[in-house]
PDB file of C-alpha atoms in Angstrom:
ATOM      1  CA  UNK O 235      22.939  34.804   2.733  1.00 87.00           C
ATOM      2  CA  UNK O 236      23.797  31.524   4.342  1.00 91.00           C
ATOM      3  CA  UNK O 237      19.997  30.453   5.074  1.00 95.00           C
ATOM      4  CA  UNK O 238      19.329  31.747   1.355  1.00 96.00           C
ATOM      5  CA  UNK O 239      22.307  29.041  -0.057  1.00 95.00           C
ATOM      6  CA  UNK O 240      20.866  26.332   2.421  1.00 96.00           C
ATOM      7  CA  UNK O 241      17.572  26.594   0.950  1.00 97.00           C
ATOM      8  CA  UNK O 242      18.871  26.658  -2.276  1.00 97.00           C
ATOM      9  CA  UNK O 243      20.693  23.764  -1.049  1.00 96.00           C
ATOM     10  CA  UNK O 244      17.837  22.110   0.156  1.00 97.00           C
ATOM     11  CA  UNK O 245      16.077  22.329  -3.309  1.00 97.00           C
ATOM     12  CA  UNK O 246      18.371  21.022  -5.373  1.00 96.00           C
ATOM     13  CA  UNK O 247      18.971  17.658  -3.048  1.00 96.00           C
ATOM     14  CA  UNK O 248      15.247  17.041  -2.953  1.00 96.00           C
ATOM     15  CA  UNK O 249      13.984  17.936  -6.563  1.00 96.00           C
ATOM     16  CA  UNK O 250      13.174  14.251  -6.697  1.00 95.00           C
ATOM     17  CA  UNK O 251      10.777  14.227  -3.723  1.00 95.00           C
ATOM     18  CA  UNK O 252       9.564  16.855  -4.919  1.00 95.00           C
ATOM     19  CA  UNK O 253       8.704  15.056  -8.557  1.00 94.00           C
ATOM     20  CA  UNK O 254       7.094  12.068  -6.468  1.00 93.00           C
ATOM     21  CA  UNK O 255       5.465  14.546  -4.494  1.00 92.00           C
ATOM     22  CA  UNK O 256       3.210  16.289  -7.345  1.00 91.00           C
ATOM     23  CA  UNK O 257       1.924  12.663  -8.452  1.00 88.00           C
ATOM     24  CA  UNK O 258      -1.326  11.946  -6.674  1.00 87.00           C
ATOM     25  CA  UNK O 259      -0.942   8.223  -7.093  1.00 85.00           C
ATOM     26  CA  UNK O 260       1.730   7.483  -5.404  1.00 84.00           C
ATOM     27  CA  UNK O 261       0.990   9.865  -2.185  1.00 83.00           C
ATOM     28  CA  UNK O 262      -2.940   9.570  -2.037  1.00 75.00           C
ATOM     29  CA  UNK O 263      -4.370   6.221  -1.283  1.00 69.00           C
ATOM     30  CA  UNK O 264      -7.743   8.125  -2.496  1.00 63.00           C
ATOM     31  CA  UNK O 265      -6.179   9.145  -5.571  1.00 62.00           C
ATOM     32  CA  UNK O 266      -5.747   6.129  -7.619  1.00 67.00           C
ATOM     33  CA  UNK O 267      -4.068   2.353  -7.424  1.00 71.00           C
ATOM     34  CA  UNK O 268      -2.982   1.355  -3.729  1.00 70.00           C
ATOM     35  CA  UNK O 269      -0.530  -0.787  -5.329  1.00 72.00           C
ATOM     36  CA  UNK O 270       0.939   2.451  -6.287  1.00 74.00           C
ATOM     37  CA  UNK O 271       0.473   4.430  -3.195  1.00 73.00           C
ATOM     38  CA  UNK O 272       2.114   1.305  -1.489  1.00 79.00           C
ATOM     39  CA  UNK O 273       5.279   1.919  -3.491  1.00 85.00           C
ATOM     40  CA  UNK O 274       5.181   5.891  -3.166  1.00 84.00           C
ATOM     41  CA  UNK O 275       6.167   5.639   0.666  1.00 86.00           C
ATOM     42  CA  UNK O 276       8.709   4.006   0.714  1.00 91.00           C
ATOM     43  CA  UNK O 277      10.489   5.991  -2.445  1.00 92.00           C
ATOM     44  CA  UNK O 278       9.879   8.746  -0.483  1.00 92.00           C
ATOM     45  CA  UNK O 279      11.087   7.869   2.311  1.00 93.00           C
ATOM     46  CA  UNK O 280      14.628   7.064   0.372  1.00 95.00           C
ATOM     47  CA  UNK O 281      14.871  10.024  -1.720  1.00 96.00           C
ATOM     48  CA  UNK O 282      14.745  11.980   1.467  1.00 96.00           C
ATOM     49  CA  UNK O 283      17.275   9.669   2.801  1.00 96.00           C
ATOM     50  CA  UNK O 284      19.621   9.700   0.314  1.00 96.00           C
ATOM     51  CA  UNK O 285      18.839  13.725   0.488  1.00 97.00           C
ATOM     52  CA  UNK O 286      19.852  13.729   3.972  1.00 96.00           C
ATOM     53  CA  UNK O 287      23.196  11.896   3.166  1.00 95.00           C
ATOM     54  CA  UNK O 288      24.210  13.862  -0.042  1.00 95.00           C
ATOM     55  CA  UNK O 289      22.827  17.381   1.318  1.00 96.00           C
ATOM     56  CA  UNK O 290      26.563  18.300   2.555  1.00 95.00           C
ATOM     57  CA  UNK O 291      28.071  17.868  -0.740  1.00 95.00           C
ATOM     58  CA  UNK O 292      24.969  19.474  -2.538  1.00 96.00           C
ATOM     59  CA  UNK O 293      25.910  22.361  -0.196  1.00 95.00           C
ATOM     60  CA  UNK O 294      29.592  22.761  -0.295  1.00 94.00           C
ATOM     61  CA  UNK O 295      29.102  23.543  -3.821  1.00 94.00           C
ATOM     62  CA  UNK O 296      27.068  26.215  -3.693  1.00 94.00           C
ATOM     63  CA  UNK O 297      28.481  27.848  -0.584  1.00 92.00           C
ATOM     64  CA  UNK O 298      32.202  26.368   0.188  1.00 91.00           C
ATOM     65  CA  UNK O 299      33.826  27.923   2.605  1.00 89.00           C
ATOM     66  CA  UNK O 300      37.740  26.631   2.078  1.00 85.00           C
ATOM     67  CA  UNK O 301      39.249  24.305   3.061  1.00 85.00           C
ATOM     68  CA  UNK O 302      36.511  22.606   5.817  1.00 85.00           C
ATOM     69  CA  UNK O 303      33.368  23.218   3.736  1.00 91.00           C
ATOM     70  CA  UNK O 304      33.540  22.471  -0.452  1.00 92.00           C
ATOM     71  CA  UNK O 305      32.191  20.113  -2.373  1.00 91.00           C
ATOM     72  CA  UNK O 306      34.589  17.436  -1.825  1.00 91.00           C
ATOM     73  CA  UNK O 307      35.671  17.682   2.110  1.00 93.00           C
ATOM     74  CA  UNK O 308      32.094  18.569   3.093  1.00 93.00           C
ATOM     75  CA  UNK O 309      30.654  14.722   3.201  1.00 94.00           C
ATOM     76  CA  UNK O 310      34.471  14.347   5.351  1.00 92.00           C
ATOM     77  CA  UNK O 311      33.775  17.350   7.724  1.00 93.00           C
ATOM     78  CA  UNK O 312      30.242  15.853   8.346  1.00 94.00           C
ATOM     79  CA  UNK O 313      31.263  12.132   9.369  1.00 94.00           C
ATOM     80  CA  UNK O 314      33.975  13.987  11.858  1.00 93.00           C
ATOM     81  CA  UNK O 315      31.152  15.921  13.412  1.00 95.00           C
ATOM     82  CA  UNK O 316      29.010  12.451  13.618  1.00 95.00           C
ATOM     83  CA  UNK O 317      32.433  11.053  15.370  1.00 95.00           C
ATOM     84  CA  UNK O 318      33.465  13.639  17.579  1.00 93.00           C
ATOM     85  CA  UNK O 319      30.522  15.385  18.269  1.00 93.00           C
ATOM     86  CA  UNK O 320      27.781  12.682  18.457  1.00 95.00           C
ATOM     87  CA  UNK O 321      26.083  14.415  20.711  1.00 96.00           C
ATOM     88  CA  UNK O 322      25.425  17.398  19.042  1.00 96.00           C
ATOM     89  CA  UNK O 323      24.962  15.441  15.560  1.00 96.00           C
ATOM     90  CA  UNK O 324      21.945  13.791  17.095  1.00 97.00           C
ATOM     91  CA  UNK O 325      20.523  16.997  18.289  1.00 97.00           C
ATOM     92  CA  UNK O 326      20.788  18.241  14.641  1.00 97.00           C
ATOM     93  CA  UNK O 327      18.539  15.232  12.949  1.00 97.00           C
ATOM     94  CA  UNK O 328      16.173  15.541  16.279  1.00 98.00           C
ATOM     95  CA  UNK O 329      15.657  19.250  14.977  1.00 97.00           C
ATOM     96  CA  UNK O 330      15.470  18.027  11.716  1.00 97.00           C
ATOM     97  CA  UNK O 331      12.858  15.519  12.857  1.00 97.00           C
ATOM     98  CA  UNK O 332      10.706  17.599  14.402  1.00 98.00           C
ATOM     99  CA  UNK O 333      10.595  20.477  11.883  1.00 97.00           C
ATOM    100  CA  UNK O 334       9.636  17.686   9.240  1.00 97.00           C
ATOM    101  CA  UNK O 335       7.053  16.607  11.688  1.00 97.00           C
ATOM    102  CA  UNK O 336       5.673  20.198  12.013  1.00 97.00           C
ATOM    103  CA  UNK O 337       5.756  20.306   7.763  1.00 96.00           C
ATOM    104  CA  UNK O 338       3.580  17.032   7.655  1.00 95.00           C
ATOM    105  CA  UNK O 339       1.108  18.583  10.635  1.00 97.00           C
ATOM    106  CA  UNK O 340       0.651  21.532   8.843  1.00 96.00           C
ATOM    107  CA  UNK O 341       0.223  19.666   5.533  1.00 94.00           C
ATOM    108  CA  UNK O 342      -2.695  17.205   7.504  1.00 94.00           C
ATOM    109  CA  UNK O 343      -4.100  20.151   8.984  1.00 96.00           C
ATOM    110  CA  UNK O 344      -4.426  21.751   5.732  1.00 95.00           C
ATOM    111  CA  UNK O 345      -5.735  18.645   3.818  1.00 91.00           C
ATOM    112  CA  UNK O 346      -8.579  18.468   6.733  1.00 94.00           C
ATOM    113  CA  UNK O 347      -9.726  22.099   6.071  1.00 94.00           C
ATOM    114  CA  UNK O 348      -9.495  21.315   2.365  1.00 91.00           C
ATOM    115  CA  UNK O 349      -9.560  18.041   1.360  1.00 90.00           C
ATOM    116  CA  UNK O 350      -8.366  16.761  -1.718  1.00 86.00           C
ATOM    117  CA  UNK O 351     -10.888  14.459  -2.595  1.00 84.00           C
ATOM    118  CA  UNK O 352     -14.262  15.185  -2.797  1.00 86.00           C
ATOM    119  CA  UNK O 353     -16.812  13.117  -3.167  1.00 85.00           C
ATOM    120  CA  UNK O 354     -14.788  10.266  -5.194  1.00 81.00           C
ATOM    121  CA  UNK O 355     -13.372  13.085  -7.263  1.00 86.00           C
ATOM    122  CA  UNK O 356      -9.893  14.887  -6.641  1.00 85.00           C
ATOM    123  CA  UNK O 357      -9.048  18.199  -7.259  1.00 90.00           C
ATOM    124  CA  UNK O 358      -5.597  18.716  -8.188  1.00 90.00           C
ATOM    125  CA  UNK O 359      -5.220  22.159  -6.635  1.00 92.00           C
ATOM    126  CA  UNK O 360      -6.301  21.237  -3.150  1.00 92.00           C
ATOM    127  CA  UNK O 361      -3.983  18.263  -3.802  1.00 91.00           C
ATOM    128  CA  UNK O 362      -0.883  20.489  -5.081  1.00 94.00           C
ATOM    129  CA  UNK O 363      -1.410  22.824  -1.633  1.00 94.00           C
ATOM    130  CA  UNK O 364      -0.972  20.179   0.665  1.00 93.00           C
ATOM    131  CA  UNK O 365       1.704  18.891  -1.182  1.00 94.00           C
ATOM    132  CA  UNK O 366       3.695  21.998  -1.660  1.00 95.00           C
ATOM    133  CA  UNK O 367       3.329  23.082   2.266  1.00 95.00           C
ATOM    134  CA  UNK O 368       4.319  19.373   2.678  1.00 95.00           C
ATOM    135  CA  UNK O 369       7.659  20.245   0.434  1.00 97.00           C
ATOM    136  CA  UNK O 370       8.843  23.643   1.546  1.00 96.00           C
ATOM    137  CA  UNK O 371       7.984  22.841   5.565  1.00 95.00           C
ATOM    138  CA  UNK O 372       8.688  19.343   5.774  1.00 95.00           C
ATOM    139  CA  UNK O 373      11.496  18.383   3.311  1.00 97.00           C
ATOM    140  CA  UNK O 374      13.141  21.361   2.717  1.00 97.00           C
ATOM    141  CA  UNK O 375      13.057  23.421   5.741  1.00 97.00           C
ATOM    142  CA  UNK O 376      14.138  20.526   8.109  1.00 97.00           C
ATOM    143  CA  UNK O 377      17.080  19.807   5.830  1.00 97.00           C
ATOM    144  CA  UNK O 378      17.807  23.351   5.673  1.00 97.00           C
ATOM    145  CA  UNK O 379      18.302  23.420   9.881  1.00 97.00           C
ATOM    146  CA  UNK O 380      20.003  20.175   9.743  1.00 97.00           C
ATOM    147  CA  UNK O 381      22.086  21.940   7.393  1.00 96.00           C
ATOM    148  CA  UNK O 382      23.331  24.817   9.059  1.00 96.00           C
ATOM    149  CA  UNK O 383      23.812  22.997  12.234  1.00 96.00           C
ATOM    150  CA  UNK O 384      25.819  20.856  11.176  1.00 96.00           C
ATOM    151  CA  UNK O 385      28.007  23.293   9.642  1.00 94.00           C
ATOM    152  CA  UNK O 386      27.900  25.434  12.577  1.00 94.00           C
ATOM    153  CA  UNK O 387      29.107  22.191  13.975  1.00 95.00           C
ATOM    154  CA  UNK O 388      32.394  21.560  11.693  1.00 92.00           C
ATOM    155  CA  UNK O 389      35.770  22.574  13.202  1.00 78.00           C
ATOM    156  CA  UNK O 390      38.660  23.264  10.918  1.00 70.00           C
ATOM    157  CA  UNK O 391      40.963  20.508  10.592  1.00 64.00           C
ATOM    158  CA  UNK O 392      43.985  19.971  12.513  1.00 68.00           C
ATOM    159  CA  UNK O 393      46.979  21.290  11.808  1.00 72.00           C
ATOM    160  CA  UNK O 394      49.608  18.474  12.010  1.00 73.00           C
ATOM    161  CA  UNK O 395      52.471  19.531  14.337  1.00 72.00           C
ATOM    162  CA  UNK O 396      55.911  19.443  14.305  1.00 71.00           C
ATOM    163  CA  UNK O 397      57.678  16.311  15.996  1.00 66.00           C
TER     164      UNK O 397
END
């Protein structure tokens, strides 16, 4: 059920990618103005940023687990495991890495047996498949492991002692 809520998760942070995604302009040089494609990368490339960073909180809310995990101490139990577990942490966007790298190789690999444009001409639905593997392998899965690791990661808070 936890996978399930990270996915669902996942979604809801990059809903935006996914909206750039499914306009051929800005993520097909073939497809239309370069001007445009130009722009597309790097919007995409801060949407999923700013999905990365806000992922956490997007989480918490739909599966807190009190008091270490809602949607208001998940963004704090993330920055601990960053500080005290760095090591770890950087493991966890390394998977994430390579899981989005495997999502845009299967994407390529998809788009070379069926390519978009043919002829001058592009077909939306070859377009929309690459684009959708793209989405669920690339964006979503890889933020759905970072996910879980890092909460796998968080330790409950401290106690404070008596003195």
């Amino acid at each position: 059920m936890r996978f399930l809520r990270a996915v669902l998760s996942a979604v809801a942070a990059t809903l935006p990618v996914l909206v750039l995604l499914l306009i051929p302009q800005f993520v097909h040089g073939g497809a239309g103005n370069p001007g445009l494609t130009a722009l597309g990368g790097p919007w995409l490339n801060a949407l999923f940023l700013a999905a990365i960073i806000l992922i956490p909180r997007v989480n918490g809310a739909l599966d807190p687990q009190v008091p270490d995990w809602t949607s208001s101490t998940a963004m704090a139990s993330t920055t601990r495991v960053w500080r005290t577990r760095i090591w770890f942490a950087i493991l966890a966007a390394l998977a994430l890495l390579a899981v989005f790298a495997a999502g845009q190789t299967a994407a390529y690999l998809l788009g070379v047996a069926s390519p978009a444009i043919v002829d001058g001409e592009l077909h939306y639905g070859r377009f929309l498949a690459q684009e959708v593997v793209v989405y669920l392998l690339g964006y979503v899965l890889s933020l759905t492991v970072y996910t879980l690791i890092i909460r796998a990661l968080v330790r409950p808070e401290p106690k404070p002692g008596k003195r």
